[in-house]
JSON list of C-alpha atoms in Angstrom, two decimals:
[
{"chain": "A", "resi": 296, "resn": "MET", "atom": "CA", "xyz": [-4.92, 86.89, -36.31]},
{"chain": "A", "resi": 297, "resn": "TYR", "atom": "CA", "xyz": [-2.55, 89.28, -33.76]},
{"chain": "A", "resi": 298, "resn": "THR", "atom": "CA", "xyz": [1.12, 87.82, -33.75]},
{"chain": "A", "resi": 299, "resn": "GLN", "atom": "CA", "xyz": [2.48, 87.14, -29.94]},
{"chain": "A", "resi": 300, "resn": "LYS", "atom": "CA", "xyz": [4.76, 90.42, -30.25]},
{"chain": "A", "resi": 301, "resn": "VAL", "atom": "CA", "xyz": [1.98, 92.53, -30.97]},
{"chain": "A", "resi": 302, "resn": "MET", "atom": "CA", "xyz": [-0.12, 91.24, -27.74]},
{"chain": "A", "resi": 303, "resn": "ASP", "atom": "CA", "xyz": [3.33, 91.74, -25.52]},
{"chain": "A", "resi": 304, "resn": "HIS", "atom": "CA", "xyz": [3.28, 95.59, -26.59]},
{"chain": "A", "resi": 305, "resn": "PHE", "atom": "CA", "xyz": [-0.98, 95.81, -26.41]},
{"chain": "A", "resi": 306, "resn": "THR", "atom": "CA", "xyz": [-0.58, 94.33, -22.71]},
{"chain": "A", "resi": 307, "resn": "ASN", "atom": "CA", "xyz": [2.39, 95.29, -21.63]},
{"chain": "A", "resi": 308, "resn": "PRO", "atom": "CA", "xyz": [3.14, 98.68, -23.87]},
{"chain": "A", "resi": 309, "resn": "ARG", "atom": "CA", "xyz": [6.40, 100.67, -23.49]},
{"chain": "A", "resi": 310, "resn": "ASN", "atom": "CA", "xyz": [7.10, 103.66, -23.04]},
{"chain": "A", "resi": 311, "resn": "VAL", "atom": "CA", "xyz": [3.11, 105.48, -22.14]},
{"chain": "A", "resi": 312, "resn": "GLY", "atom": "CA", "xyz": [2.83, 108.25, -20.86]},
{"chain": "A", "resi": 313, "resn": "GLU", "atom": "CA", "xyz": [3.92, 111.93, -21.40]},
{"chain": "A", "resi": 314, "resn": "ILE", "atom": "CA", "xyz": [6.88, 114.10, -21.14]},
{"chain": "A", "resi": 315, "resn": "GLU", "atom": "CA", "xyz": [6.02, 117.53, -19.60]},
{"chain": "A", "resi": 316, "resn": "ASP", "atom": "CA", "xyz": [9.20, 119.25, -21.08]},
{"chain": "A", "resi": 317, "resn": "ALA", "atom": "CA", "xyz": [9.08, 117.64, -24.58]},
{"chain": "A", "resi": 318, "resn": "ASN", "atom": "CA", "xyz": [10.43, 119.82, -27.22]},
{"chain": "A", "resi": 319, "resn": "GLY", "atom": "CA", "xyz": [8.81, 117.99, -30.06]},
{"chain": "A", "resi": 320, "resn": "ILE", "atom": "CA", "xyz": [4.97, 116.64, -29.40]},
{"chain": "A", "resi": 321, "resn": "GLY", "atom": "CA", "xyz": [3.09, 114.89, -32.53]},
{"chain": "A", "resi": 322, "resn": "GLU", "atom": "CA", "xyz": [-0.64, 114.10, -32.63]},
{"chain": "A", "resi": 323, "resn": "VAL", "atom": "CA", "xyz": [-2.07, 112.49, -35.51]},
{"chain": "A", "resi": 324, "resn": "GLY", "atom": "CA", "xyz": [-5.31, 110.30, -36.29]},
{"chain": "A", "resi": 325, "resn": "ASN", "atom": "CA", "xyz": [-9.07, 110.78, -36.27]},
{"chain": "A", "resi": 326, "resn": "ALA", "atom": "CA", "xyz": [-11.76, 110.09, -33.54]},
{"chain": "A", "resi": 327, "resn": "LYS", "atom": "CA", "xyz": [-13.99, 108.85, -36.60]},
{"chain": "A", "resi": 328, "resn": "CYS", "atom": "CA", "xyz": [-11.72, 105.92, -37.01]},
{"chain": "A", "resi": 329, "resn": "GLY", "atom": "CA", "xyz": [-10.89, 105.30, -33.44]},
{"chain": "A", "resi": 330, "resn": "ASP", "atom": "CA", "xyz": [-7.28, 105.94, -33.51]},
{"chain": "A", "resi": 331, "resn": "ILE", "atom": "CA", "xyz": [-5.75, 108.96, -32.12]},
{"chain": "A", "resi": 332, "resn": "MET", "atom": "CA", "xyz": [-2.03, 108.59, -31.37]},
{"chain": "A", "resi": 333, "resn": "LYS", "atom": "CA", "xyz": [0.36, 111.24, -29.52]},
{"chain": "A", "resi": 334, "resn": "ILE", "atom": "CA", "xyz": [4.03, 111.17, -29.18]},
{"chain": "A", "resi": 335, "resn": "TYR", "atom": "CA", "xyz": [6.08, 112.84, -27.01]},
{"chain": "A", "resi": 336, "resn": "LEU", "atom": "CA", "xyz": [10.06, 113.57, -27.77]},
{"chain": "A", "resi": 337, "resn": "LYS", "atom": "CA", "xyz": [12.68, 114.88, -24.98]},
{"chain": "A", "resi": 338, "resn": "ILE", "atom": "CA", "xyz": [15.87, 115.12, -27.80]},
{"chain": "A", "resi": 339, "resn": "ASN", "atom": "CA", "xyz": [19.07, 116.55, -26.67]},
{"chain": "A", "resi": 340, "resn": "ASN", "atom": "CA", "xyz": [22.27, 117.28, -29.08]},
{"chain": "A", "resi": 341, "resn": "GLY", "atom": "CA", "xyz": [20.14, 115.36, -31.88]},
{"chain": "A", "resi": 342, "resn": "VAL", "atom": "CA", "xyz": [19.79, 112.50, -30.26]},
{"chain": "A", "resi": 343, "resn": "ILE", "atom": "CA", "xyz": [15.56, 111.43, -28.72]},
{"chain": "A", "resi": 344, "resn": "GLU", "atom": "CA", "xyz": [16.29, 110.43, -25.02]},
{"chain": "A", "resi": 345, "resn": "ASP", "atom": "CA", "xyz": [13.04, 109.87, -24.02]},
{"chain": "A", "resi": 346, "resn": "VAL", "atom": "CA", "xyz": [9.91, 109.23, -25.94]},
{"chain": "A", "resi": 347, "resn": "LYS", "atom": "CA", "xyz": [6.71, 108.43, -24.91]},
{"chain": "A", "resi": 348, "resn": "PHE", "atom": "CA", "xyz": [3.11, 107.84, -26.30]},
{"chain": "A", "resi": 349, "resn": "LYS", "atom": "CA", "xyz": [-0.69, 108.10, -25.29]},
{"chain": "A", "resi": 350, "resn": "THR", "atom": "CA", "xyz": [-2.67, 106.22, -27.56]},
{"chain": "A", "resi": 351, "resn": "PHE", "atom": "CA", "xyz": [-6.84, 106.18, -27.76]},
{"chain": "A", "resi": 352, "resn": "GLY", "atom": "CA", "xyz": [-7.26, 102.85, -30.55]},
{"chain": "A", "resi": 353, "resn": "CYS", "atom": "CA", "xyz": [-7.64, 99.39, -30.72]},
{"chain": "A", "resi": 354, "resn": "GLY", "atom": "CA", "xyz": [-5.01, 96.95, -29.50]},
{"chain": "A", "resi": 355, "resn": "ALA", "atom": "CA", "xyz": [-3.07, 97.27, -32.89]},
{"chain": "A", "resi": 356, "resn": "ALA", "atom": "CA", "xyz": [-3.12, 100.88, -32.09]},
{"chain": "A", "resi": 357, "resn": "ILE", "atom": "CA", "xyz": [-1.24, 100.78, -29.17]},
{"chain": "A", "resi": 358, "resn": "ALA", "atom": "CA", "xyz": [1.02, 97.64, -30.14]},
{"chain": "A", "resi": 359, "resn": "THR", "atom": "CA", "xyz": [2.52, 99.80, -33.11]},
{"chain": "A", "resi": 360, "resn": "SER", "atom": "CA", "xyz": [2.70, 103.54, -30.97]},
{"chain": "A", "resi": 361, "resn": "SER", "atom": "CA", "xyz": [4.25, 100.62, -28.30]},
{"chain": "A", "resi": 362, "resn": "MET", "atom": "CA", "xyz": [6.83, 99.65, -30.85]},
{"chain": "A", "resi": 363, "resn": "ALA", "atom": "CA", "xyz": [7.48, 102.73, -33.15]},
{"chain": "A", "resi": 364, "resn": "THR", "atom": "CA", "xyz": [8.81, 104.20, -29.27]},
{"chain": "A", "resi": 365, "resn": "GLU", "atom": "CA", "xyz": [10.92, 101.50, -29.01]},
{"chain": "A", "resi": 366, "resn": "MET", "atom": "CA", "xyz": [12.76, 101.62, -32.14]},
{"chain": "A", "resi": 367, "resn": "ILE", "atom": "CA", "xyz": [13.37, 105.69, -31.46]},
{"chain": "A", "resi": 368, "resn": "LYS", "atom": "CA", "xyz": [14.32, 106.07, -28.37]},
{"chain": "A", "resi": 369, "resn": "GLY", "atom": "CA", "xyz": [18.11, 106.50, -28.30]},
{"chain": "A", "resi": 370, "resn": "ALA", "atom": "CA", "xyz": [18.23, 107.28, -31.72]},
{"chain": "A", "resi": 371, "resn": "THR", "atom": "CA", "xyz": [19.07, 110.17, -33.63]},
{"chain": "A", "resi": 372, "resn": "VAL", "atom": "CA", "xyz": [16.41, 112.19, -35.15]},
{"chain": "A", "resi": 373, "resn": "GLU", "atom": "CA", "xyz": [17.96, 111.69, -38.82]},
{"chain": "A", "resi": 374, "resn": "ASP", "atom": "CA", "xyz": [17.34, 107.92, -37.96]},
{"chain": "A", "resi": 375, "resn": "ALA", "atom": "CA", "xyz": [14.56, 108.38, -36.81]},
{"chain": "A", "resi": 376, "resn": "LEU", "atom": "CA", "xyz": [12.86, 110.17, -39.55]},
{"chain": "A", "resi": 377, "resn": "LYS", "atom": "CA", "xyz": [13.95, 106.99, -41.43]},
{"chain": "A", "resi": 378, "resn": "LEU", "atom": "CA", "xyz": [11.20, 104.81, -39.57]},
{"chain": "A", "resi": 379, "resn": "THR", "atom": "CA", "xyz": [8.80, 103.16, -41.85]},
{"chain": "A", "resi": 380, "resn": "ASN", "atom": "CA", "xyz": [5.25, 101.76, -41.24]},
{"chain": "A", "resi": 381, "resn": "SER", "atom": "CA", "xyz": [6.87, 98.37, -42.97]},
{"chain": "A", "resi": 382, "resn": "ALA", "atom": "CA", "xyz": [9.83, 98.64, -40.05]},
{"chain": "A", "resi": 383, "resn": "VAL", "atom": "CA", "xyz": [7.00, 98.55, -37.36]},
{"chain": "A", "resi": 384, "resn": "VAL", "atom": "CA", "xyz": [4.71, 95.69, -38.98]},
{"chain": "A", "resi": 385, "resn": "GLU", "atom": "CA", "xyz": [8.26, 94.13, -39.68]},
{"chain": "A", "resi": 386, "resn": "ALA", "atom": "CA", "xyz": [9.13, 94.52, -35.97]},
{"chain": "A", "resi": 387, "resn": "LEU", "atom": "CA", "xyz": [5.94, 93.40, -34.85]},
{"chain": "A", "resi": 388, "resn": "GLU", "atom": "CA", "xyz": [5.97, 90.36, -37.06]},
{"chain": "A", "resi": 389, "resn": "GLY", "atom": "CA", "xyz": [3.20, 90.73, -38.51]},
{"chain": "A", "resi": 390, "resn": "LEU", "atom": "CA", "xyz": [-0.21, 93.16, -38.52]},
{"chain": "A", "resi": 391, "resn": "PRO", "atom": "CA", "xyz": [-3.91, 91.88, -39.92]},
{"chain": "A", "resi": 392, "resn": "PRO", "atom": "CA", "xyz": [-4.50, 93.95, -42.92]},
{"chain": "A", "resi": 393, "resn": "ALA", "atom": "CA", "xyz": [-7.22, 96.16, -41.63]},
{"chain": "A", "resi": 394, "resn": "LYS", "atom": "CA", "xyz": [-4.87, 96.76, -38.83]},
{"chain": "A", "resi": 395, "resn": "ILE", "atom": "CA", "xyz": [-1.89, 98.12, -41.26]},
{"chain": "A", "resi": 396, "resn": "HIS", "atom": "CA", "xyz": [-3.15, 101.66, -41.25]},
{"chain": "A", "resi": 397, "resn": "CYS", "atom": "CA", "xyz": [-2.08, 101.72, -37.42]},
{"chain": "A", "resi": 398, "resn": "SER", "atom": "CA", "xyz": [1.30, 101.53, -38.35]},
{"chain": "A", "resi": 399, "resn": "VAL", "atom": "CA", "xyz": [0.93, 104.54, -40.44]},
{"chain": "A", "resi": 400, "resn": "LEU", "atom": "CA", "xyz": [-0.51, 106.28, -37.53]},
{"chain": "A", "resi": 401, "resn": "ALA", "atom": "CA", "xyz": [2.96, 105.67, -35.56]},
{"chain": "A", "resi": 402, "resn": "GLU", "atom": "CA", "xyz": [5.20, 106.76, -38.44]},
{"chain": "A", "resi": 403, "resn": "GLN", "atom": "CA", "xyz": [3.07, 109.84, -39.03]},
{"chain": "A", "resi": 404, "resn": "ALA", "atom": "CA", "xyz": [3.03, 110.62, -35.22]},
{"chain": "A", "resi": 405, "resn": "VAL", "atom": "CA", "xyz": [6.66, 110.32, -34.87]},
{"chain": "A", "resi": 406, "resn": "LYS", "atom": "CA", "xyz": [7.25, 112.49, -37.87]},
{"chain": "A", "resi": 407, "resn": "ALA", "atom": "CA", "xyz": [4.59, 115.16, -36.55]},
{"chain": "A", "resi": 408, "resn": "ALA", "atom": "CA", "xyz": [6.54, 114.78, -33.31]},
{"chain": "A", "resi": 409, "resn": "ILE", "atom": "CA", "xyz": [10.04, 115.97, -35.26]},
{"chain": "A", "resi": 410, "resn": "ALA", "atom": "CA", "xyz": [8.24, 118.18, -37.55]},
{"chain": "A", "resi": 411, "resn": "ASP", "atom": "CA", "xyz": [7.10, 120.41, -34.25]},
{"chain": "A", "resi": 412, "resn": "TYR", "atom": "CA", "xyz": [10.59, 119.97, -32.86]},
{"chain": "A", "resi": 413, "resn": "TYR", "atom": "CA", "xyz": [11.93, 121.59, -35.76]},
{"chain": "A", "resi": 414, "resn": "THR", "atom": "CA", "xyz": [8.70, 123.99, -35.43]},
{"chain": "A", "resi": 415, "resn": "LYS", "atom": "CA", "xyz": [10.27, 125.48, -32.49]},
{"chain": "A", "resi": 416, "resn": "MET", "atom": "CA", "xyz": [14.19, 125.50, -32.66]},
{"chain": "A", "resi": 417, "resn": "GLY", "atom": "CA", "xyz": [12.98, 127.88, -35.89]},
{"chain": "A", "resi": 418, "resn": "ILE", "atom": "CA", "xyz": [13.47, 125.58, -38.89]},
{"chain": "A", "resi": 419, "resn": "ASP", "atom": "CA", "xyz": [10.63, 125.12, -41.40]},
{"chain": "A", "resi": 420, "resn": "PRO", "atom": "CA", "xyz": [10.07, 121.38, -41.13]},
{"chain": "A", "resi": 421, "resn": "THR", "atom": "CA", "xyz": [8.36, 120.57, -44.55]},
{"chain": "A", "resi": 422, "resn": "PRO", "atom": "CA", "xyz": [11.77, 120.05, -46.39]},
{"chain": "A", "resi": 423, "resn": "ILE", "atom": "CA", "xyz": [13.41, 117.92, -43.88]},
{"chain": "A", "resi": 424, "resn": "VAL", "atom": "CA", "xyz": [10.16, 115.75, -42.29]},
{"chain": "A", "resi": 425, "resn": "GLY", "atom": "CA", "xyz": [7.77, 116.07, -45.63]},
{"chain": "A", "resi": 426, "resn": "GLU", "atom": "CA", "xyz": [4.52, 116.68, -45.85]},
{"chain": "A", "resi": 427, "resn": "ILE", "atom": "CA", "xyz": [2.66, 114.44, -42.98]},
{"chain": "A", "resi": 428, "resn": "LYS", "atom": "CA", "xyz": [-0.56, 113.54, -45.25]},
{"chain": "A", "resi": 429, "resn": "ASP", "atom": "CA", "xyz": [-3.60, 112.08, -42.99]},
{"chain": "A", "resi": 430, "resn": "CYS", "atom": "CA", "xyz": [-4.16, 108.63, -42.87]},
{"chain": "A", "resi": 431, "resn": "GLU", "atom": "CA", "xyz": [-6.25, 107.13, -45.75]},
{"chain": "A", "resi": 432, "resn": "ALA", "atom": "CA", "xyz": [-8.31, 105.12, -43.78]},
{"chain": "A", "resi": 433, "resn": "CYS", "atom": "CA", "xyz": [-9.21, 107.65, -41.34]},
{"chain": "A", "resi": 434, "resn": "HIS", "atom": "CA", "xyz": [-11.14, 109.08, -44.07]},
{"chain": "A", "resi": 435, "resn": "ILE", "atom": "CA", "xyz": [-14.86, 107.91, -43.04]}
]
């Protein structure tokens, strides 16, 4: 069912919490599907110095949030934008097919936080980040 890595990130999630002076905050998900992810970024000189998350959802949602934050912490904003849901799934050594949407939410939450960062800087994020679409699994 779940890999050991998924179980580790679910039972011992990394980077949980919020950053009070975050300069990028992204929230995605839908209460109807039960998964809501909020990512907080502290970016300095184009580098993600700190990242935290708060996730309401299943074990896979928590694990993918935890893994995504680990993957972008210390990265440049440009590199963080390259994070894909497939990379999160691979880093977790797999997810059940019914839980792949959790990795999509993790990718979208990171992009939403980066979009918020650019917006706060007075820069239109859409040409850089792209359009952040709703998770298809959340349309219940």
